[in-house]
């Protein structure tokens, strides 16, 4: 199994451009998450989804949008990129029948906004 | 509110030394889960351990051990006889509905 796959691995955007970070999982996990990790910091939750068609905001949702049309995919959209969005983005998934499951993380997308 | 504090920003040890990484958490929930993740220089996040709030038994896995104390809201991680390959950033996390991470501790093990 591939686990959680994120694309692209690296991207440079100009201020004001838009892009979509892709995330796909093949473990039939119902919960999916997007985090950002700023240099020297922990991970901050951007958005999460408890199943197809359901999304919710995390700690730092401003400037981002998500959708969950299928169980497998959870893309993250940046509409108007800003330098403050320079970060490493991690997607994660879990099978959350209860809270006793850790997350499986993707390998991350390093985004630079210039 | 949920919060995880890892007060040690960076730790440097010499190989074979023992090292303890501290984690203190805050939550009003009675049911929660605690995790440790390792982030090596390659950048991925590797799950190490989870512990639920009703299980205060300490755990040992090889050179790794974890000490969970609800009385002090701590979930500390000890590496015995550290090795260069242990060099990484280690994150403690608290989970109820979603997972909140500490800022991480960067461990450098020198040969």
JSON list of C-alpha atoms in Angstrom, two decimals:
[
{"chain": "A", "resi": 1, "resn": "UNK", "atom": "CA", "xyz": [0.00, 0.00, 0.00]},
{"chain": "A", "resi": 2, "resn": "UNK", "atom": "CA", "xyz": [1.17, 3.52, -0.77]},
{"chain": "A", "resi": 3, "resn": "UNK", "atom": "CA", "xyz": [-0.28, 5.00, 2.44]},
{"chain": "A", "resi": 4, "resn": "UNK", "atom": "CA", "xyz": [-0.70, 8.79, 2.21]},
{"chain": "A", "resi": 5, "resn": "UNK", "atom": "CA", "xyz": [0.61, 10.35, -0.99]},
{"chain": "A", "resi": 6, "resn": "UNK", "atom": "CA", "xyz": [1.19, 14.07, -1.33]},
{"chain": "A", "resi": 7, "resn": "UNK", "atom": "CA", "xyz": [1.99, 15.95, -4.51]},
{"chain": "A", "resi": 8, "resn": "UNK", "atom": "CA", "xyz": [3.95, 17.98, -5.36]},
{"chain": "A", "resi": 9, "resn": "UNK", "atom": "CA", "xyz": [6.92, 17.61, -3.04]},
{"chain": "A", "resi": 10, "resn": "UNK", "atom": "CA", "xyz": [8.20, 21.11, -3.71]},
{"chain": "A", "resi": 11, "resn": "UNK", "atom": "CA", "xyz": [6.64, 24.23, -5.17]},
{"chain": "A", "resi": 12, "resn": "UNK", "atom": "CA", "xyz": [7.52, 27.89, -5.54]},
{"chain": "A", "resi": 13, "resn": "UNK", "atom": "CA", "xyz": [4.61, 30.29, -5.98]},
{"chain": "A", "resi": 14, "resn": "UNK", "atom": "CA", "xyz": [4.49, 33.99, -6.67]},
{"chain": "A", "resi": 15, "resn": "UNK", "atom": "CA", "xyz": [2.39, 36.21, -4.43]},
{"chain": "A", "resi": 16, "resn": "UNK", "atom": "CA", "xyz": [-1.23, 36.12, -5.53]},
{"chain": "A", "resi": 17, "resn": "UNK", "atom": "CA", "xyz": [-1.00, 32.84, -7.45]},
{"chain": "A", "resi": 18, "resn": "UNK", "atom": "CA", "xyz": [-3.20, 29.92, -6.58]},
{"chain": "A", "resi": 19, "resn": "UNK", "atom": "CA", "xyz": [-2.51, 26.22, -6.36]},
{"chain": "A", "resi": 20, "resn": "UNK", "atom": "CA", "xyz": [-3.87, 22.95, -5.05]},
{"chain": "A", "resi": 21, "resn": "UNK", "atom": "CA", "xyz": [-1.91, 20.57, -2.88]},
{"chain": "A", "resi": 22, "resn": "UNK", "atom": "CA", "xyz": [-3.01, 17.04, -3.53]},
{"chain": "A", "resi": 23, "resn": "UNK", "atom": "CA", "xyz": [-3.43, 14.33, -0.91]},
{"chain": "A", "resi": 24, "resn": "UNK", "atom": "CA", "xyz": [-4.60, 10.78, -1.46]},
{"chain": "A", "resi": 25, "resn": "UNK", "atom": "CA", "xyz": [-4.77, 7.77, 0.84]},
{"chain": "A", "resi": 26, "resn": "UNK", "atom": "CA", "xyz": [-5.46, 4.15, -0.01]},
{"chain": "A", "resi": 27, "resn": "UNK", "atom": "CA", "xyz": [-6.09, 2.79, 3.48]},
{"chain": "A", "resi": 28, "resn": "UNK", "atom": "CA", "xyz": [-9.85, 3.46, 3.51]},
{"chain": "A", "resi": 29, "resn": "UNK", "atom": "CA", "xyz": [-9.37, 5.91, 6.37]},
{"chain": "A", "resi": 30, "resn": "UNK", "atom": "CA", "xyz": [-12.38, 8.07, 7.01]},
{"chain": "A", "resi": 31, "resn": "UNK", "atom": "CA", "xyz": [-10.54, 10.94, 8.73]},
{"chain": "A", "resi": 32, "resn": "UNK", "atom": "CA", "xyz": [-8.10, 13.18, 6.90]},
{"chain": "A", "resi": 33, "resn": "UNK", "atom": "CA", "xyz": [-6.17, 16.27, 8.01]},
{"chain": "A", "resi": 34, "resn": "UNK", "atom": "CA", "xyz": [-4.02, 19.08, 6.71]},
{"chain": "A", "resi": 35, "resn": "UNK", "atom": "CA", "xyz": [-1.26, 20.54, 8.87]},
{"chain": "A", "resi": 36, "resn": "UNK", "atom": "CA", "xyz": [1.36, 23.17, 8.26]},
{"chain": "A", "resi": 37, "resn": "UNK", "atom": "CA", "xyz": [4.77, 23.19, 9.88]},
{"chain": "A", "resi": 38, "resn": "UNK", "atom": "CA", "xyz": [6.63, 26.48, 10.04]},
{"chain": "A", "resi": 39, "resn": "UNK", "atom": "CA", "xyz": [10.41, 26.46, 10.61]},
{"chain": "A", "resi": 40, "resn": "UNK", "atom": "CA", "xyz": [11.28, 25.41, 14.14]},
{"chain": "A", "resi": 41, "resn": "UNK", "atom": "CA", "xyz": [7.64, 24.99, 15.06]},
{"chain": "A", "resi": 42, "resn": "UNK", "atom": "CA", "xyz": [5.21, 22.19, 15.65]},
{"chain": "A", "resi": 43, "resn": "UNK", "atom": "CA", "xyz": [2.35, 21.31, 13.37]},
{"chain": "A", "resi": 44, "resn": "UNK", "atom": "CA", "xyz": [-0.75, 23.47, 13.20]},
{"chain": "A", "resi": 45, "resn": "UNK", "atom": "CA", "xyz": [-4.05, 22.02, 12.02]},
{"chain": "A", "resi": 46, "resn": "UNK", "atom": "CA", "xyz": [-5.51, 23.82, 9.00]},
{"chain": "A", "resi": 47, "resn": "UNK", "atom": "CA", "xyz": [-8.57, 21.75, 8.10]},
{"chain": "A", "resi": 48, "resn": "UNK", "atom": "CA", "xyz": [-9.83, 18.27, 8.70]},
{"chain": "A", "resi": 49, "resn": "UNK", "atom": "CA", "xyz": [-12.51, 15.96, 7.38]},
{"chain": "A", "resi": 50, "resn": "UNK", "atom": "CA", "xyz": [-14.37, 13.16, 9.10]},
{"chain": "A", "resi": 51, "resn": "UNK", "atom": "CA", "xyz": [-15.68, 11.68, 5.87]},
{"chain": "A", "resi": 52, "resn": "UNK", "atom": "CA", "xyz": [-16.62, 12.38, 2.29]},
{"chain": "A", "resi": 53, "resn": "UNK", "atom": "CA", "xyz": [-18.62, 15.59, 2.01]},
{"chain": "A", "resi": 54, "resn": "UNK", "atom": "CA", "xyz": [-17.71, 16.82, 5.50]},
{"chain": "A", "resi": 55, "resn": "UNK", "atom": "CA", "xyz": [-14.97, 19.30, 6.32]},
{"chain": "A", "resi": 56, "resn": "UNK", "atom": "CA", "xyz": [-14.19, 21.49, 9.30]},
{"chain": "A", "resi": 57, "resn": "UNK", "atom": "CA", "xyz": [-11.77, 24.24, 10.25]},
{"chain": "A", "resi": 58, "resn": "UNK", "atom": "CA", "xyz": [-8.76, 23.68, 12.44]},
{"chain": "A", "resi": 59, "resn": "UNK", "atom": "CA", "xyz": [-6.53, 26.18, 14.22]},
{"chain": "A", "resi": 60, "resn": "UNK", "atom": "CA", "xyz": [-5.28, 28.14, 11.18]},
{"chain": "A", "resi": 61, "resn": "UNK", "atom": "CA", "xyz": [-7.79, 27.90, 8.29]},
{"chain": "A", "resi": 62, "resn": "UNK", "atom": "CA", "xyz": [-7.54, 31.45, 6.91]},
{"chain": "A", "resi": 63, "resn": "UNK", "atom": "CA", "xyz": [-6.30, 31.59, 3.34]},
{"chain": "A", "resi": 64, "resn": "UNK", "atom": "CA", "xyz": [-7.11, 27.95, 2.60]},
{"chain": "A", "resi": 65, "resn": "UNK", "atom": "CA", "xyz": [-9.99, 25.88, 1.32]},
{"chain": "A", "resi": 66, "resn": "UNK", "atom": "CA", "xyz": [-10.60, 22.15, 1.20]},
{"chain": "A", "resi": 67, "resn": "UNK", "atom": "CA", "xyz": [-13.02, 19.69, -0.28]},
{"chain": "A", "resi": 68, "resn": "UNK", "atom": "CA", "xyz": [-13.66, 15.99, 0.28]},
{"chain": "A", "resi": 69, "resn": "UNK", "atom": "CA", "xyz": [-15.62, 14.55, -2.60]},
{"chain": "A", "resi": 70, "resn": "UNK", "atom": "CA", "xyz": [-14.25, 11.03, -2.12]},
{"chain": "A", "resi": 71, "resn": "UNK", "atom": "CA", "xyz": [-12.92, 9.03, 0.83]},
{"chain": "A", "resi": 72, "resn": "UNK", "atom": "CA", "xyz": [-9.50, 8.81, -0.81]},
{"chain": "A", "resi": 73, "resn": "UNK", "atom": "CA", "xyz": [-8.77, 12.43, -1.71]},
{"chain": "A", "resi": 74, "resn": "UNK", "atom": "CA", "xyz": [-8.47, 15.60, 0.36]},
{"chain": "A", "resi": 75, "resn": "UNK", "atom": "CA", "xyz": [-7.01, 18.49, -1.67]},
{"chain": "A", "resi": 76, "resn": "UNK", "atom": "CA", "xyz": [-5.95, 21.76, -0.07]},
{"chain": "A", "resi": 77, "resn": "UNK", "atom": "CA", "xyz": [-6.46, 24.95, -2.09]},
{"chain": "A", "resi": 78, "resn": "UNK", "atom": "CA", "xyz": [-4.55, 28.21, -1.73]},
{"chain": "A", "resi": 79, "resn": "UNK", "atom": "CA", "xyz": [-6.43, 30.92, -3.61]},
{"chain": "A", "resi": 80, "resn": "UNK", "atom": "CA", "xyz": [-4.17, 33.98, -3.23]},
{"chain": "A", "resi": 81, "resn": "UNK", "atom": "CA", "xyz": [-0.76, 32.88, -2.06]},
{"chain": "A", "resi": 82, "resn": "UNK", "atom": "CA", "xyz": [0.97, 35.08, 0.51]},
{"chain": "A", "resi": 83, "resn": "UNK", "atom": "CA", "xyz": [4.52, 34.92, 1.92]},
{"chain": "A", "resi": 84, "resn": "UNK", "atom": "CA", "xyz": [3.02, 33.92, 5.29]},
{"chain": "A", "resi": 85, "resn": "UNK", "atom": "CA", "xyz": [1.95, 30.67, 3.67]},
{"chain": "A", "resi": 86, "resn": "UNK", "atom": "CA", "xyz": [5.53, 29.60, 3.11]},
{"chain": "A", "resi": 87, "resn": "UNK", "atom": "CA", "xyz": [5.66, 26.37, 5.05]},
{"chain": "A", "resi": 88, "resn": "UNK", "atom": "CA", "xyz": [5.82, 22.60, 4.87]},
{"chain": "A", "resi": 89, "resn": "UNK", "atom": "CA", "xyz": [2.38, 21.08, 4.49]},
{"chain": "A", "resi": 90, "resn": "UNK", "atom": "CA", "xyz": [1.55, 17.64, 5.78]},
{"chain": "A", "resi": 91, "resn": "UNK", "atom": "CA", "xyz": [-1.51, 15.62, 5.01]},
{"chain": "A", "resi": 92, "resn": "UNK", "atom": "CA", "xyz": [-2.52, 12.82, 7.37]},
{"chain": "A", "resi": 93, "resn": "UNK", "atom": "CA", "xyz": [-5.23, 10.23, 7.69]},
{"chain": "A", "resi": 94, "resn": "UNK", "atom": "CA", "xyz": [-6.61, 7.96, 10.38]},
{"chain": "A", "resi": 95, "resn": "UNK", "atom": "CA", "xyz": [-9.26, 5.36, 10.88]},
{"chain": "A", "resi": 96, "resn": "UNK", "atom": "CA", "xyz": [-11.12, 6.95, 13.72]},
{"chain": "A", "resi": 97, "resn": "UNK", "atom": "CA", "xyz": [-13.63, 4.46, 14.97]},
{"chain": "A", "resi": 98, "resn": "UNK", "atom": "CA", "xyz": [-12.43, 5.76, 18.28]},
{"chain": "A", "resi": 99, "resn": "UNK", "atom": "CA", "xyz": [-9.62, 8.04, 19.35]},
{"chain": "A", "resi": 100, "resn": "UNK", "atom": "CA", "xyz": [-7.11, 5.25, 19.84]},
{"chain": "A", "resi": 101, "resn": "UNK", "atom": "CA", "xyz": [-5.50, 5.63, 16.44]},
{"chain": "A", "resi": 102, "resn": "UNK", "atom": "CA", "xyz": [-2.49, 7.64, 15.49]},
{"chain": "A", "resi": 103, "resn": "UNK", "atom": "CA", "xyz": [-2.18, 9.33, 12.17]},
{"chain": "A", "resi": 104, "resn": "UNK", "atom": "CA", "xyz": [-0.41, 8.21, 9.03]},
{"chain": "A", "resi": 105, "resn": "UNK", "atom": "CA", "xyz": [1.39, 11.18, 7.53]},
{"chain": "A", "resi": 106, "resn": "UNK", "atom": "CA", "xyz": [2.38, 11.93, 3.97]},
{"chain": "A", "resi": 107, "resn": "UNK", "atom": "CA", "xyz": [5.93, 12.98, 3.18]},
{"chain": "A", "resi": 108, "resn": "UNK", "atom": "CA", "xyz": [5.05, 16.67, 3.00]},
{"chain": "A", "resi": 109, "resn": "UNK", "atom": "CA", "xyz": [4.95, 19.46, 0.44]},
{"chain": "A", "resi": 110, "resn": "UNK", "atom": "CA", "xyz": [7.46, 22.27, 0.84]},
{"chain": "A", "resi": 111, "resn": "UNK", "atom": "CA", "xyz": [5.88, 25.49, -0.42]},
{"chain": "A", "resi": 112, "resn": "UNK", "atom": "CA", "xyz": [7.69, 28.78, -0.87]},
{"chain": "A", "resi": 113, "resn": "UNK", "atom": "CA", "xyz": [5.79, 31.97, -1.72]},
{"chain": "A", "resi": 114, "resn": "UNK", "atom": "CA", "xyz": [7.92, 34.77, -3.14]},
{"chain": "B", "resi": 1, "resn": "UNK", "atom": "CA", "xyz": [-8.33, 24.29, 25.54]},
{"chain": "B", "resi": 2, "resn": "UNK", "atom": "CA", "xyz": [-5.75, 21.71, 24.60]},
{"chain": "B", "resi": 3, "resn": "UNK", "atom": "CA", "xyz": [-2.08, 22.54, 24.75]},
{"chain": "B", "resi": 4, "resn": "UNK", "atom": "CA", "xyz": [1.20, 20.66, 24.56]},
{"chain": "B", "resi": 5, "resn": "UNK", "atom": "CA", "xyz": [4.44, 22.16, 25.86]},
{"chain": "B", "resi": 6, "resn": "UNK", "atom": "CA", "xyz": [7.86, 20.85, 25.02]},
{"chain": "B", "resi": 7, "resn": "UNK", "atom": "CA", "xyz": [10.10, 23.21, 26.94]},
{"chain": "B", "resi": 8, "resn": "UNK", "atom": "CA", "xyz": [13.35, 21.84, 25.55]},
{"chain": "B", "resi": 9, "resn": "UNK", "atom": "CA", "xyz": [13.92, 23.41, 22.17]},
{"chain": "B", "resi": 10, "resn": "UNK", "atom": "CA", "xyz": [17.24, 21.68, 21.49]},
{"chain": "B", "resi": 11, "resn": "UNK", "atom": "CA", "xyz": [19.23, 18.99, 23.23]},
{"chain": "B", "resi": 12, "resn": "UNK", "atom": "CA", "xyz": [22.71, 17.82, 22.32]},
{"chain": "B", "resi": 13, "resn": "UNK", "atom": "CA", "xyz": [24.26, 14.66, 23.75]},
{"chain": "B", "resi": 14, "resn": "UNK", "atom": "CA", "xyz": [27.18, 12.41, 23.01]},
{"chain": "B", "resi": 15, "resn": "UNK", "atom": "CA", "xyz": [26.52, 8.93, 21.74]},
{"chain": "B", "resi": 16, "resn": "UNK", "atom": "CA", "xyz": [25.67, 6.35, 24.44]},
{"chain": "B", "resi": 17, "resn": "UNK", "atom": "CA", "xyz": [24.34, 8.97, 26.81]},
{"chain": "B", "resi": 18, "resn": "UNK", "atom": "CA", "xyz": [20.77, 8.65, 28.07]},
{"chain": "B", "resi": 19, "resn": "UNK", "atom": "CA", "xyz": [18.44, 11.54, 27.26]},
{"chain": "B", "resi": 20, "resn": "UNK", "atom": "CA", "xyz": [14.94, 12.45, 28.37]},
{"chain": "B", "resi": 21, "resn": "UNK", "atom": "CA", "xyz": [12.59, 14.60, 26.34]},
{"chain": "B", "resi": 22, "resn": "UNK", "atom": "CA", "xyz": [9.93, 16.36, 28.37]},
{"chain": "B", "resi": 23, "resn": "UNK", "atom": "CA", "xyz": [6.28, 16.82, 27.44]},
{"chain": "B", "resi": 24, "resn": "UNK", "atom": "CA", "xyz": [3.63, 18.57, 29.51]},
{"chain": "B", "resi": 25, "resn": "UNK", "atom": "CA", "xyz": [0.05, 18.79, 28.36]},
{"chain": "B", "resi": 26, "resn": "UNK", "atom": "CA", "xyz": [-3.14, 20.62, 29.27]},
{"chain": "B", "resi": 27, "resn": "UNK", "atom": "CA", "xyz": [-6.66, 19.41, 28.67]},
{"chain": "B", "resi": 28, "resn": "UNK", "atom": "CA", "xyz": [-10.03, 19.54, 30.38]},
{"chain": "B", "resi": 29, "resn": "UNK", "atom": "CA", "xyz": [-11.04, 16.22, 28.90]},
{"chain": "B", "resi": 30, "resn": "UNK", "atom": "CA", "xyz": [-10.93, 13.04, 30.94]},
{"chain": "B", "resi": 31, "resn": "UNK", "atom": "CA", "xyz": [-10.46, 10.87, 27.87]},
{"chain": "B", "resi": 32, "resn": "UNK", "atom": "CA", "xyz": [-7.56, 11.70, 25.61]},
{"chain": "B", "resi": 33, "resn": "UNK", "atom": "CA", "xyz": [-4.58, 10.17, 23.89]},
{"chain": "B", "resi": 34, "resn": "UNK", "atom": "CA", "xyz": [-0.94, 11.09, 23.91]},
{"chain": "B", "resi": 35, "resn": "UNK", "atom": "CA", "xyz": [1.55, 10.44, 21.13]},
{"chain": "B", "resi": 36, "resn": "UNK", "atom": "CA", "xyz": [5.20, 10.79, 20.30]},
{"chain": "B", "resi": 37, "resn": "UNK", "atom": "CA", "xyz": [6.38, 11.26, 16.73]},
{"chain": "B", "resi": 38, "resn": "UNK", "atom": "CA", "xyz": [9.90, 11.37, 15.32]},
{"chain": "B", "resi": 39, "resn": "UNK", "atom": "CA", "xyz": [10.85, 13.63, 12.42]},
{"chain": "B", "resi": 40, "resn": "UNK", "atom": "CA", "xyz": [14.29, 12.68, 11.06]},
{"chain": "B", "resi": 41, "resn": "UNK", "atom": "CA", "xyz": [16.26, 15.03, 8.79]},
{"chain": "B", "resi": 42, "resn": "UNK", "atom": "CA", "xyz": [14.49, 13.54, 5.78]},
{"chain": "B", "resi": 43, "resn": "UNK", "atom": "CA", "xyz": [11.32, 15.26, 6.99]},
{"chain": "B", "resi": 44, "resn": "UNK", "atom": "CA", "xyz": [8.73, 12.54, 7.30]},
{"chain": "B", "resi": 45, "resn": "UNK", "atom": "CA", "xyz": [6.81, 11.99, 10.53]},
{"chain": "B", "resi": 46, "resn": "UNK", "atom": "CA", "xyz": [7.22, 8.61, 12.15]},
{"chain": "B", "resi": 47, "resn": "UNK", "atom": "CA", "xyz": [4.76, 7.38, 14.77]},
{"chain": "B", "resi": 48, "resn": "UNK", "atom": "CA", "xyz": [6.51, 6.08, 17.91]},
{"chain": "B", "resi": 49, "resn": "UNK", "atom": "CA", "xyz": [3.90, 5.47, 20.59]},
{"chain": "B", "resi": 50, "resn": "UNK", "atom": "CA", "xyz": [0.38, 6.27, 21.77]},
{"chain": "B", "resi": 51, "resn": "UNK", "atom": "CA", "xyz": [-1.01, 6.12, 25.27]},
{"chain": "B", "resi": 52, "resn": "UNK", "atom": "CA", "xyz": [-4.60, 6.63, 26.42]},
{"chain": "B", "resi": 53, "resn": "UNK", "atom": "CA", "xyz": [-5.49, 8.63, 29.50]},
{"chain": "B", "resi": 54, "resn": "UNK", "atom": "CA", "xyz": [-6.62, 5.58, 31.45]},
{"chain": "B", "resi": 55, "resn": "UNK", "atom": "CA", "xyz": [-3.39, 3.68, 31.08]},
{"chain": "B", "resi": 56, "resn": "UNK", "atom": "CA", "xyz": [-0.57, 5.06, 33.19]},
{"chain": "B", "resi": 57, "resn": "UNK", "atom": "CA", "xyz": [1.68, 2.07, 32.78]},
{"chain": "B", "resi": 58, "resn": "UNK", "atom": "CA", "xyz": [5.12, 2.99, 31.60]},
{"chain": "B", "resi": 59, "resn": "UNK", "atom": "CA", "xyz": [6.26, 1.39, 28.40]},
{"chain": "B", "resi": 60, "resn": "UNK", "atom": "CA", "xyz": [9.62, 0.21, 27.17]},
{"chain": "B", "resi": 61, "resn": "UNK", "atom": "CA", "xyz": [10.46, -0.61, 23.57]},
{"chain": "B", "resi": 62, "resn": "UNK", "atom": "CA", "xyz": [14.10, -1.43, 23.09]},
{"chain": "B", "resi": 63, "resn": "UNK", "atom": "CA", "xyz": [16.10, 1.69, 23.93]},
{"chain": "B", "resi": 64, "resn": "UNK", "atom": "CA", "xyz": [12.95, 3.82, 24.14]},
{"chain": "B", "resi": 65, "resn": "UNK", "atom": "CA", "xyz": [10.80, 4.23, 27.22]},
{"chain": "B", "resi": 66, "resn": "UNK", "atom": "CA", "xyz": [7.90, 6.47, 28.10]},
{"chain": "B", "resi": 67, "resn": "UNK", "atom": "CA", "xyz": [6.78, 7.74, 31.49]},
{"chain": "B", "resi": 68, "resn": "UNK", "atom": "CA", "xyz": [3.16, 8.89, 31.71]},
{"chain": "B", "resi": 69, "resn": "UNK", "atom": "CA", "xyz": [2.10, 10.68, 34.91]},
{"chain": "B", "resi": 70, "resn": "UNK", "atom": "CA", "xyz": [-1.42, 12.13, 35.03]},
{"chain": "B", "resi": 71, "resn": "UNK", "atom": "CA", "xyz": [-0.71, 13.81, 38.37]},
{"chain": "B", "resi": 72, "resn": "UNK", "atom": "CA", "xyz": [1.80, 16.10, 36.68]},
{"chain": "B", "resi": 73, "resn": "UNK", "atom": "CA", "xyz": [0.23, 16.00, 33.18]},
{"chain": "B", "resi": 74, "resn": "UNK", "atom": "CA", "xyz": [3.49, 14.76, 31.75]},
{"chain": "B", "resi": 75, "resn": "UNK", "atom": "CA", "xyz": [4.41, 12.19, 29.13]},
{"chain": "B", "resi": 76, "resn": "UNK", "atom": "CA", "xyz": [8.20, 12.07, 29.00]},
{"chain": "B", "resi": 77, "resn": "UNK", "atom": "CA", "xyz": [10.29, 10.10, 26.55]},
{"chain": "B", "resi": 78, "resn": "UNK", "atom": "CA", "xyz": [13.69, 8.59, 27.39]},
{"chain": "B", "resi": 79, "resn": "UNK", "atom": "CA", "xyz": [16.23, 7.23, 24.96]},
{"chain": "B", "resi": 80, "resn": "UNK", "atom": "CA", "xyz": [18.80, 4.97, 26.59]},
{"chain": "B", "resi": 81, "resn": "UNK", "atom": "CA", "xyz": [22.28, 4.66, 25.14]},
{"chain": "B", "resi": 82, "resn": "UNK", "atom": "CA", "xyz": [21.55, 7.20, 22.41]},
{"chain": "B", "resi": 83, "resn": "UNK", "atom": "CA", "xyz": [22.86, 6.68, 18.89]},
{"chain": "B", "resi": 84, "resn": "UNK", "atom": "CA", "xyz": [23.62, 9.07, 16.06]},
{"chain": "B", "resi": 85, "resn": "UNK", "atom": "CA", "xyz": [20.56, 7.74, 14.19]},
{"chain": "B", "resi": 86, "resn": "UNK", "atom": "CA", "xyz": [18.38, 9.07, 17.01]},
{"chain": "B", "resi": 87, "resn": "UNK", "atom": "CA", "xyz": [19.14, 12.61, 15.85]},
{"chain": "B", "resi": 88, "resn": "UNK", "atom": "CA", "xyz": [15.78, 14.09, 14.88]},
{"chain": "B", "resi": 89, "resn": "UNK", "atom": "CA", "xyz": [13.04, 16.41, 15.99]},
{"chain": "B", "resi": 90, "resn": "UNK", "atom": "CA", "xyz": [10.65, 14.72, 18.38]},
{"chain": "B", "resi": 91, "resn": "UNK", "atom": "CA", "xyz": [7.06, 15.85, 18.76]},
{"chain": "B", "resi": 92, "resn": "UNK", "atom": "CA", "xyz": [4.68, 15.14, 21.57]},
{"chain": "B", "resi": 93, "resn": "UNK", "atom": "CA", "xyz": [0.98, 15.36, 20.69]},
{"chain": "B", "resi": 94, "resn": "UNK", "atom": "CA", "xyz": [-2.35, 15.34, 22.51]},
{"chain": "B", "resi": 95, "resn": "UNK", "atom": "CA", "xyz": [-5.47, 14.02, 20.84]},
{"chain": "B", "resi": 96, "resn": "UNK", "atom": "CA", "xyz": [-9.14, 14.11, 21.57]},
{"chain": "B", "resi": 97, "resn": "UNK", "atom": "CA", "xyz": [-11.14, 15.25, 18.57]},
{"chain": "B", "resi": 98, "resn": "UNK", "atom": "CA", "xyz": [-8.05, 16.38, 16.73]},
{"chain": "B", "resi": 99, "resn": "UNK", "atom": "CA", "xyz": [-4.35, 16.17, 17.38]},
{"chain": "B", "resi": 100, "resn": "UNK", "atom": "CA", "xyz": [-2.43, 19.12, 18.80]},
{"chain": "B", "resi": 101, "resn": "UNK", "atom": "CA", "xyz": [1.34, 19.07, 18.62]},
{"chain": "B", "resi": 102, "resn": "UNK", "atom": "CA", "xyz": [4.04, 20.57, 20.77]},
{"chain": "B", "resi": 103, "resn": "UNK", "atom": "CA", "xyz": [6.70, 22.71, 19.15]},
{"chain": "B", "resi": 104, "resn": "UNK", "atom": "CA", "xyz": [9.14, 19.81, 19.12]},
{"chain": "B", "resi": 105, "resn": "UNK", "atom": "CA", "xyz": [12.56, 19.10, 20.61]},
{"chain": "B", "resi": 106, "resn": "UNK", "atom": "CA", "xyz": [15.54, 18.86, 18.30]},
{"chain": "B", "resi": 107, "resn": "UNK", "atom": "CA", "xyz": [17.85, 16.12, 19.51]},
{"chain": "B", "resi": 108, "resn": "UNK", "atom": "CA", "xyz": [21.39, 15.96, 18.21]},
{"chain": "B", "resi": 109, "resn": "UNK", "atom": "CA", "xyz": [23.46, 12.92, 19.09]},
{"chain": "B", "resi": 110, "resn": "UNK", "atom": "CA", "xyz": [27.15, 13.42, 18.42]},
{"chain": "B", "resi": 111, "resn": "UNK", "atom": "CA", "xyz": [29.51, 10.51, 17.80]}
]
